[in-house]
PDB file of C-alpha atoms and ligand atoms in Angstrom:
ATOM      1  CA  MET V   2      13.179   4.019   9.290  1.00  0.00           C
ATOM      2  CA  LEU V   3      12.395   1.286   7.083  1.00  0.00           C
ATOM      3  CA  ASP V   4       9.878   1.681   3.942  1.00  0.00           C
ATOM      4  CA  VAL V   5       8.682  -1.603   3.130  1.00  0.00           C
ATOM      5  CA  GLY V   6       7.235  -2.072  -0.181  1.00  0.00           C
ATOM      6  CA  VAL V   7       8.678   1.563  -1.202  1.00  0.00           C
ATOM      7  CA  GLY V   8       7.351   1.725  -4.792  1.00  0.00           C
ATOM      8  CA  SER V   9       8.537   4.338  -6.885  1.00  0.00           C
ATOM      9  CA  GLY V  10       9.633   6.111  -3.107  1.00  0.00           C
ATOM     10  CA  ARG V  11       6.649   8.669  -2.790  1.00  0.00           C
ATOM     11  CA  PHE V  12       6.218   8.342   1.213  1.00  0.00           C
ATOM     12  CA  ALA V  13      10.167   7.554   1.531  1.00  0.00           C
ATOM     13  CA  GLU V  14      10.658  11.113  -0.113  1.00  0.00           C
ATOM     14  CA  ILE V  15       8.519  12.580   2.252  1.00  0.00           C
ATOM     15  CA  ALA V  16      10.180  10.891   5.287  1.00  0.00           C
ATOM     16  CA  ALA V  17      13.444  11.717   4.128  1.00  0.00           C
ATOM     17  CA  ASP V  18      12.467  15.412   3.712  1.00  0.00           C
ATOM     18  CA  HIS V  19      11.384  15.497   7.350  1.00  0.00           C
ATOM     19  CA  GLY V  20      14.947  14.217   8.284  1.00  0.00           C
ATOM     20  CA  ALA V  21      14.673  10.743   8.571  1.00  0.00           C
ATOM     21  CA  ARG V  22      17.452   8.311   7.583  1.00  0.00           C
ATOM     22  CA  VAL V  23      15.369   6.025   5.200  1.00  0.00           C
ATOM     23  CA  VAL V  24      16.061   2.408   4.007  1.00  0.00           C
ATOM     24  CA  GLY V  25      13.457   1.364   1.325  1.00  0.00           C
ATOM     25  CA  ILE V  26      12.884  -2.150   0.457  1.00  0.00           C
ATOM     26  CA  ASP V  27      10.759  -3.644  -2.686  1.00  0.00           C
ATOM     27  CA  LEU V  28      10.371  -6.892  -4.059  1.00  0.00           C
ATOM     28  CA  SER V  29       9.788  -5.371  -7.883  1.00  0.00           C
ATOM     29  CA  ARG V  30      11.931  -3.507 -10.417  1.00  0.00           C
ATOM     30  CA  ALA V  31      10.178  -0.277  -8.649  1.00  0.00           C
ATOM     31  CA  VAL V  32      13.461  -0.079  -6.704  1.00  0.00           C
ATOM     32  CA  ASP V  33      15.276   1.215  -9.746  1.00  0.00           C
ATOM     33  CA  ALA V  34      12.593   3.998  -9.915  1.00  0.00           C
ATOM     34  CA  ALA V  35      12.930   4.537  -6.359  1.00  0.00           C
ATOM     35  CA  ALA V  36      16.673   4.819  -6.371  1.00  0.00           C
ATOM     36  CA  GLU V  37      16.359   7.381  -9.211  1.00  0.00           C
ATOM     37  CA  ASN V  38      13.768   9.517  -7.680  1.00  0.00           C
ATOM     38  CA  LEU V  39      15.379   9.257  -4.193  1.00  0.00           C
ATOM     39  CA  GLY V  40      19.125   9.690  -5.053  1.00  0.00           C
ATOM     40  CA  ASP V  41      21.076  10.038  -2.036  1.00  0.00           C
ATOM     41  CA  ARG V  42      18.299  10.956   0.259  1.00  0.00           C
ATOM     42  CA  ALA V  43      17.435   7.123   0.762  1.00  0.00           C
ATOM     43  CA  LEU V  44      19.051   3.676   0.615  1.00  0.00           C
ATOM     44  CA  ILE V  45      17.075   1.567  -1.524  1.00  0.00           C
ATOM     45  CA  ALA V  46      17.285  -2.360  -1.932  1.00  0.00           C
ATOM     46  CA  GLN V  47      15.578  -5.155  -3.782  1.00  0.00           C
ATOM     47  CA  ALA V  48      14.368  -7.721  -1.053  1.00  0.00           C
ATOM     48  CA  ASP V  49      11.426  -9.700  -0.026  1.00  0.00           C
ATOM     49  CA  LEU V  50       9.630  -8.454   3.306  1.00  0.00           C
ATOM     50  CA  PHE V  51       9.337 -12.202   4.276  1.00  0.00           C
ATOM     51  CA  ARG V  52      13.387 -12.316   4.175  1.00  0.00           C
ATOM     52  CA  PRO V  53      14.383  -8.952   5.115  1.00  0.00           C
ATOM     53  CA  PRO V  54      17.935  -8.577   4.939  1.00  0.00           C
ATOM     54  CA  PHE V  55      18.351  -6.717   8.292  1.00  0.00           C
ATOM     55  CA  ALA V  56      19.198  -7.870  11.740  1.00  0.00           C
ATOM     56  CA  ASP V  57      16.231  -7.806  14.328  1.00  0.00           C
ATOM     57  CA  GLY V  58      15.787  -4.546  16.259  1.00  0.00           C
ATOM     58  CA  THR V  59      17.479  -2.335  13.459  1.00  0.00           C
ATOM     59  CA  PHE V  60      14.932   0.178  12.919  1.00  0.00           C
ATOM     60  CA  ASP V  61      13.279   3.097  15.075  1.00  0.00           C
ATOM     61  CA  VAL V  62      10.321   3.138  12.967  1.00  0.00           C
ATOM     62  CA  VAL V  63       9.034   0.284  10.348  1.00  0.00           C
ATOM     63  CA  TYR V  64       6.202   1.680   8.184  1.00  0.00           C
ATOM     64  CA  SER V  65       4.283   0.126   5.304  1.00  0.00           C
ATOM     65  CA  ILE V  66       1.629   1.690   2.973  1.00  0.00           C
ATOM     66  CA  GLY V  67      -0.498   0.090   0.707  1.00  0.00           C
ATOM     67  CA  VAL V  68       1.668  -3.092   0.351  1.00  0.00           C
ATOM     68  CA  LEU V  69       1.053  -6.043   3.002  1.00  0.00           C
ATOM     69  CA  HIS V  70      -2.544  -6.998   1.714  1.00  0.00           C
ATOM     70  CA  HIS V  71      -0.855  -7.625  -1.710  1.00  0.00           C
ATOM     71  CA  THR V  72       1.084 -10.605  -0.143  1.00  0.00           C
ATOM     72  CA  PRO V  73      -0.358 -14.244   0.325  1.00  0.00           C
ATOM     73  CA  SER V  74      -0.973 -13.366   3.932  1.00  0.00           C
ATOM     74  CA  THR V  75      -1.302  -9.794   5.465  1.00  0.00           C
ATOM     75  CA  ALA V  76      -0.986 -11.011   8.850  1.00  0.00           C
ATOM     76  CA  SER V  77       2.011 -13.345   8.264  1.00  0.00           C
ATOM     77  CA  ALA V  78       3.503  -9.980   6.565  1.00  0.00           C
ATOM     78  CA  VAL V  79       3.092  -8.123   9.952  1.00  0.00           C
ATOM     79  CA  ARG V  80       4.582 -10.920  11.918  1.00  0.00           C
ATOM     80  CA  ALA V  81       7.727 -10.886   9.477  1.00  0.00           C
ATOM     81  CA  LEU V  82       8.015  -6.910   9.928  1.00  0.00           C
ATOM     82  CA  ALA V  83       7.773  -6.971  13.887  1.00  0.00           C
ATOM     83  CA  PRO V  84      11.170  -8.113  14.769  1.00  0.00           C
ATOM     84  CA  LEU V  85      12.775  -5.294  12.726  1.00  0.00           C
ATOM     85  CA  VAL V  86      11.427  -2.806  15.216  1.00  0.00           C
ATOM     86  CA  LYS V  87      13.805  -1.602  17.872  1.00  0.00           C
ATOM     87  CA  PRO V  88      12.361  -2.272  21.456  1.00  0.00           C
ATOM     88  CA  GLY V  89      10.300   0.994  21.813  1.00  0.00           C
ATOM     89  CA  GLY V  90      10.225   1.821  18.282  1.00  0.00           C
ATOM     90  CA  THR V  91       7.117   2.082  16.129  1.00  0.00           C
ATOM     91  CA  LEU V  92       5.744  -0.126  13.540  1.00  0.00           C
ATOM     92  CA  ALA V  93       2.895   1.510  11.395  1.00  0.00           C
ATOM     93  CA  ILE V  94       1.063   0.155   8.536  1.00  0.00           C
ATOM     94  CA  LEU V  95      -1.864   0.772   6.190  1.00  0.00           C
ATOM     95  CA  VAL V  96      -3.833  -1.926   4.737  1.00  0.00           C
ATOM     96  CA  TYR V  97      -6.973  -1.938   2.306  1.00  0.00           C
ATOM     97  CA  ARG V  98     -10.462  -1.926   4.048  1.00  0.00           C
ATOM     98  CA  GLN V  99     -13.496  -3.220   2.637  1.00  0.00           C
ATOM     99  CA  ALA V 100     -15.944  -0.740   1.038  1.00  0.00           C
ATOM    100  CA  ALA V 101     -19.063  -0.949  -1.224  1.00  0.00           C
ATOM    101  CA  TRP V 102     -17.675   0.469  -4.157  1.00  0.00           C
ATOM    102  CA  TYR V 103     -14.440  -1.984  -4.148  1.00  0.00           C
ATOM    103  CA  ARG V 104     -16.835  -5.130  -4.555  1.00  0.00           C
ATOM    104  CA  MET V 105     -17.317  -3.736  -8.136  1.00  0.00           C
ATOM    105  CA  ALA V 106     -13.813  -3.361  -8.683  1.00  0.00           C
ATOM    106  CA  ASP V 107     -13.183  -6.732  -7.476  1.00  0.00           C
ATOM    107  CA  LEU V 108     -15.440  -7.908  -9.941  1.00  0.00           C
ATOM    108  CA  TYR V 109     -13.275  -6.427 -12.584  1.00  0.00           C
ATOM    109  CA  ARG V 110     -10.038  -7.528 -11.137  1.00  0.00           C
ATOM    110  CA  HIS V 111     -11.192 -11.301 -12.214  1.00  0.00           C
ATOM    111  CA  LEU V 112     -10.373 -10.081 -15.760  1.00  0.00           C
ATOM    112  CA  THR V 113      -7.815  -7.242 -15.103  1.00  0.00           C
ATOM    113  CA  THR V 114      -5.516  -9.495 -13.022  1.00  0.00           C
ATOM    114  CA  ARG V 115      -5.006 -11.732 -16.230  1.00  0.00           C
ATOM    115  CA  LEU V 116      -4.105  -8.724 -18.584  1.00  0.00           C
ATOM    116  CA  SER V 117      -0.570  -7.978 -19.550  1.00  0.00           C
ATOM    117  CA  ASP V 118       0.934  -4.904 -17.967  1.00  0.00           C
ATOM    118  CA  ARG V 119       0.902  -2.891 -21.029  1.00  0.00           C
ATOM    119  CA  SER V 120      -2.845  -3.621 -21.629  1.00  0.00           C
ATOM    120  CA  LEU V 121      -3.814  -2.686 -18.287  1.00  0.00           C
ATOM    121  CA  TYR V 122      -1.441   0.157 -18.301  1.00  0.00           C
ATOM    122  CA  ARG V 123      -3.351   1.719 -21.358  1.00  0.00           C
ATOM    123  CA  LEU V 124      -6.774   0.728 -19.708  1.00  0.00           C
ATOM    124  CA  SER V 125      -5.751   2.512 -16.752  1.00  0.00           C
ATOM    125  CA  GLY V 126      -4.955   5.683 -18.715  1.00  0.00           C
ATOM    126  CA  ILE V 127      -8.456   5.499 -20.197  1.00  0.00           C
ATOM    127  CA  LEU V 128     -10.158   4.940 -16.927  1.00  0.00           C
ATOM    128  CA  ALA V 129      -8.080   7.676 -15.359  1.00  0.00           C
ATOM    129  CA  SER V 130      -9.337  10.130 -18.143  1.00  0.00           C
ATOM    130  CA  LEU V 131     -12.875   9.446 -16.782  1.00  0.00           C
ATOM    131  CA  TYR V 132     -12.301  11.020 -13.424  1.00  0.00           C
ATOM    132  CA  PRO V 133     -13.516  14.523 -14.576  1.00  0.00           C
ATOM    133  CA  LEU V 134     -16.737  12.919 -15.676  1.00  0.00           C
ATOM    134  CA  GLN V 135     -17.085  11.490 -12.438  1.00  0.00           C
ATOM    135  CA  GLN V 136     -17.028  14.550 -10.668  1.00  0.00           C
ATOM    136  CA  LEU V 137     -20.165  15.955 -12.539  1.00  0.00           C
ATOM    137  CA  PRO V 138     -23.331  16.569 -10.526  1.00  0.00           C
ATOM    138  CA  VAL V 139     -26.094  13.608 -10.742  1.00  0.00           C
ATOM    139  CA  VAL V 140     -24.207  11.247 -13.490  1.00  0.00           C
ATOM    140  CA  GLY V 141     -20.780  11.529 -11.437  1.00  0.00           C
ATOM    141  CA  ARG V 142     -21.889   9.011  -8.463  1.00  0.00           C
ATOM    142  CA  PRO V 143     -23.150   6.114 -10.484  1.00  0.00           C
ATOM    143  CA  LEU V 144     -20.134   6.559 -12.833  1.00  0.00           C
ATOM    144  CA  ARG V 145     -18.030   6.633  -9.728  1.00  0.00           C
ATOM    145  CA  PHE V 146     -19.610   3.026  -8.463  1.00  0.00           C
ATOM    146  CA  LEU V 147     -19.718   1.673 -11.972  1.00  0.00           C
ATOM    147  CA  LEU V 148     -16.091   2.576 -12.899  1.00  0.00           C
ATOM    148  CA  PRO V 149     -14.010   2.818  -9.682  1.00  0.00           C
ATOM    149  CA  VAL V 150     -10.957   5.001 -10.517  1.00  0.00           C
ATOM    150  CA  SER V 151      -8.458   6.463  -8.455  1.00  0.00           C
ATOM    151  CA  SER V 152      -9.336  10.032  -7.021  1.00  0.00           C
ATOM    152  CA  GLN V 153      -5.867  11.519  -7.160  1.00  0.00           C
ATOM    153  CA  ALA V 154      -5.738  15.017  -8.416  1.00  0.00           C
ATOM    154  CA  ASP V 155      -2.737  14.341 -10.456  1.00  0.00           C
ATOM    155  CA  ARG V 156      -3.378  12.519 -13.478  1.00  0.00           C
ATOM    156  CA  GLU V 157      -0.135  10.352 -13.406  1.00  0.00           C
ATOM    157  CA  TRP V 158      -0.471   9.470  -9.724  1.00  0.00           C
ATOM    158  CA  ARG V 159      -4.414   8.529 -11.056  1.00  0.00           C
ATOM    159  CA  VAL V 160      -3.158   6.403 -13.629  1.00  0.00           C
ATOM    160  CA  LEU V 161      -0.432   4.592 -11.155  1.00  0.00           C
ATOM    161  CA  ASP V 162      -3.063   4.138  -8.426  1.00  0.00           C
ATOM    162  CA  THR V 163      -5.713   2.697 -10.835  1.00  0.00           C
ATOM    163  CA  PHE V 164      -3.170   0.268 -12.393  1.00  0.00           C
ATOM    164  CA  ASP V 165      -2.006  -0.818  -8.743  1.00  0.00           C
ATOM    165  CA  TRP V 166      -5.741  -1.452  -7.941  1.00  0.00           C
ATOM    166  CA  TYR V 167      -6.302  -3.499 -10.868  1.00  0.00           C
ATOM    167  CA  ALA V 168      -3.161  -5.358 -11.312  1.00  0.00           C
ATOM    168  CA  PRO V 169      -2.159  -7.241  -8.279  1.00  0.00           C
ATOM    169  CA  ARG V 170      -2.875 -11.072  -7.556  1.00  0.00           C
ATOM    170  CA  TYR V 171      -3.448 -10.801  -4.146  1.00  0.00           C
ATOM    171  CA  GLN V 172      -5.641  -7.678  -2.570  1.00  0.00           C
ATOM    172  CA  TRP V 173      -7.128  -8.689   0.750  1.00  0.00           C
ATOM    173  CA  LYS V 174      -9.321  -6.159   2.750  1.00  0.00           C
ATOM    174  CA  HIS V 175      -9.031  -5.808   6.431  1.00  0.00           C
ATOM    175  CA  THR V 176     -10.885  -4.455   9.494  1.00  0.00           C
ATOM    176  CA  LYS V 177      -9.726  -2.286  11.911  1.00  0.00           C
ATOM    177  CA  SER V 178     -10.378  -4.810  14.754  1.00  0.00           C
ATOM    178  CA  GLU V 179      -8.563  -7.287  12.802  1.00  0.00           C
ATOM    179  CA  VAL V 180      -5.456  -5.289  12.298  1.00  0.00           C
ATOM    180  CA  VAL V 181      -5.408  -4.208  15.836  1.00  0.00           C
ATOM    181  CA  GLY V 182      -5.740  -7.763  16.988  1.00  0.00           C
ATOM    182  CA  TRP V 183      -2.498  -8.625  14.918  1.00  0.00           C
ATOM    183  CA  PHE V 184      -0.529  -5.852  16.920  1.00  0.00           C
ATOM    184  CA  ARG V 185      -1.991  -7.045  20.216  1.00  0.00           C
ATOM    185  CA  ASP V 186      -1.036 -10.650  19.593  1.00  0.00           C
ATOM    186  CA  LEU V 187       2.638  -9.531  18.820  1.00  0.00           C
ATOM    187  CA  GLY V 188       2.749  -7.487  22.201  1.00  0.00           C
ATOM    188  CA  PHE V 189       2.957  -4.088  20.674  1.00  0.00           C
ATOM    189  CA  GLU V 190       1.618  -1.238  22.992  1.00  0.00           C
ATOM    190  CA  SER V 191       0.058   2.151  22.682  1.00  0.00           C
ATOM    191  CA  ILE V 192      -2.012   0.914  19.719  1.00  0.00           C
ATOM    192  CA  GLU V 193      -3.743   3.652  17.887  1.00  0.00           C
ATOM    193  CA  VAL V 194      -5.975   3.748  14.971  1.00  0.00           C
ATOM    194  CA  LEU V 195      -5.085   6.461  12.578  1.00  0.00           C
ATOM    195  CA  ASP V 196      -7.573   8.653  10.497  1.00  0.00           C
ATOM    196  CA  PHE V 197      -7.147   6.804   6.861  1.00  0.00           C
ATOM    197  CA  PRO V 198      -8.703   3.326   7.171  1.00  0.00           C
ATOM    198  CA  VAL V 199      -7.231   1.027   7.816  1.00  0.00           C
ATOM    199  CA  ALA V 200      -3.939   2.487   9.504  1.00  0.00           C
ATOM    200  CA  VAL V 201      -2.640   1.470  12.696  1.00  0.00           C
ATOM    201  CA  ARG V 202       0.623   2.070  14.601  1.00  0.00           C
ATOM    202  CA  GLY V 203       1.838   0.519  17.759  1.00  0.00           C
ATOM    203  CA  ARG V 204       4.951   0.469  19.775  1.00  0.00           C
ATOM    204  CA  ARG V 205       7.225  -2.473  20.670  1.00  0.00           C
ATOM    205  CA  PRO V 206       7.597  -2.865  24.314  1.00  0.00           C
ATOM    206  CA  LEU V 207      11.110  -2.079  25.602  1.00  0.00           C
ATOM    207  CA  ASP V 208      11.478  -5.420  27.164  1.00  0.00           C
ATOM    208  CA  LYS V 209      10.836  -7.743  24.050  1.00  0.00           C
TER     209      LYS V 209
HETATM  210  C1  SAM R  12       0.721  -0.381  -4.182  1.00  0.00           C
HETATM  211  S1  SAM R  12       2.462  -0.738  -4.154  1.00  0.00           S
HETATM  212  C2  SAM R  12       2.495   0.573  -2.920  1.00  0.00           C
HETATM  213  C3  SAM R  12       4.048   1.129  -3.140  1.00  0.00           C
HETATM  214  C4  SAM R  12       4.269   2.338  -2.280  1.00  0.00           C
HETATM  215  N1  SAM R  12       4.257   2.025  -0.762  1.00  0.00           N
HETATM  216  C5  SAM R  12       3.284   3.639  -2.576  1.00  0.00           C
HETATM  217  O1  SAM R  12       2.369   3.541  -1.585  1.00  0.00           O
HETATM  218  O2  SAM R  12       3.486   4.202  -3.252  1.00  0.00           O
HETATM  219  C6  SAM R  12       2.694  -2.103  -3.552  1.00  0.00           C
HETATM  220  C7  SAM R  12       4.309  -2.415  -3.544  1.00  0.00           C
HETATM  221  O3  SAM R  12       4.488  -3.642  -2.604  1.00  0.00           O
HETATM  222  C8  SAM R  12       5.642  -4.432  -3.101  1.00  0.00           C
HETATM  223  N2  SAM R  12       5.750  -5.692  -2.583  1.00  0.00           N
HETATM  224  C9  SAM R  12       4.931  -6.518  -2.948  1.00  0.00           C
HETATM  225  N3  SAM R  12       4.875  -7.706  -2.001  1.00  0.00           N
HETATM  226  C10 SAM R  12       6.247  -7.495  -1.646  1.00  0.00           C
HETATM  227  C11 SAM R  12       7.132  -8.189  -0.803  1.00  0.00           C
HETATM  228  N4  SAM R  12       6.858  -9.695  -0.284  1.00  0.00           N
HETATM  229  N5  SAM R  12       8.395  -7.689  -0.295  1.00  0.00           N
HETATM  230  C12 SAM R  12       8.524  -6.407  -0.680  1.00  0.00           C
HETATM  231  N6  SAM R  12       7.871  -5.626  -1.433  1.00  0.00           N
HETATM  232  C13 SAM R  12       6.556  -6.126  -1.941  1.00  0.00           C
HETATM  233  C14 SAM R  12       5.368  -4.147  -4.621  1.00  0.00           C
HETATM  234  O4  SAM R  12       6.393  -4.738  -5.599  1.00  0.00           O
HETATM  235  C15 SAM R  12       4.747  -2.585  -4.910  1.00  0.00           C
HETATM  236  O5  SAM R  12       6.060  -1.984  -5.291  1.00  0.00           O
END
């Protein structure tokens, strides 16, 4: 399996623990963390998904979770990954959808995308500490709307996901039909929309 945009390796770890032979790529220095976290359970390489260092048809499964919408064009990113899937293999992606509370976060992103990593990390820590207040009755709901923060139960993951939300230069949002359309245009079959929005997977036909 190829994990595209492996980050610190949290999903590659799950795949490896289920017995997959996993290769993970990422553009950033996150590869150092992934290599440390995964050890010999996966092969990690620093690479750009638009110029993948693999022959076409190398992988039974190519998946990418929370990554492609952070590139200049999500559709082009999907087109770049499709050839890496073996005929009969699976491509599965998760990209962001539009939602009401994201609009507030997108307003803040005009500022947060200009902060240094260090300042944004500190701010993410402060925001993540507000999470318990956001669970209170009555005041919780407006607080969640006004100050969108990751809802991960573990604080460290909450800081990471909050940072991830407010840092990237590109952060496109997509609809199910748009994503399914990309898979269809690439000739994929057995296309399924999965529960967590917007997650889609499809099978590369045997004769392509
Ligand atoms: C939000 S993180 C998600 C990481 C991981 N999939 C997860 O969910 O924990 C997005 C990752 O995509 C990587 N990324 C962005 N553009 C990329 C590209 N062109 N090629 C490879 N990785 C890329 C970033 O470096 C970052 O680690």
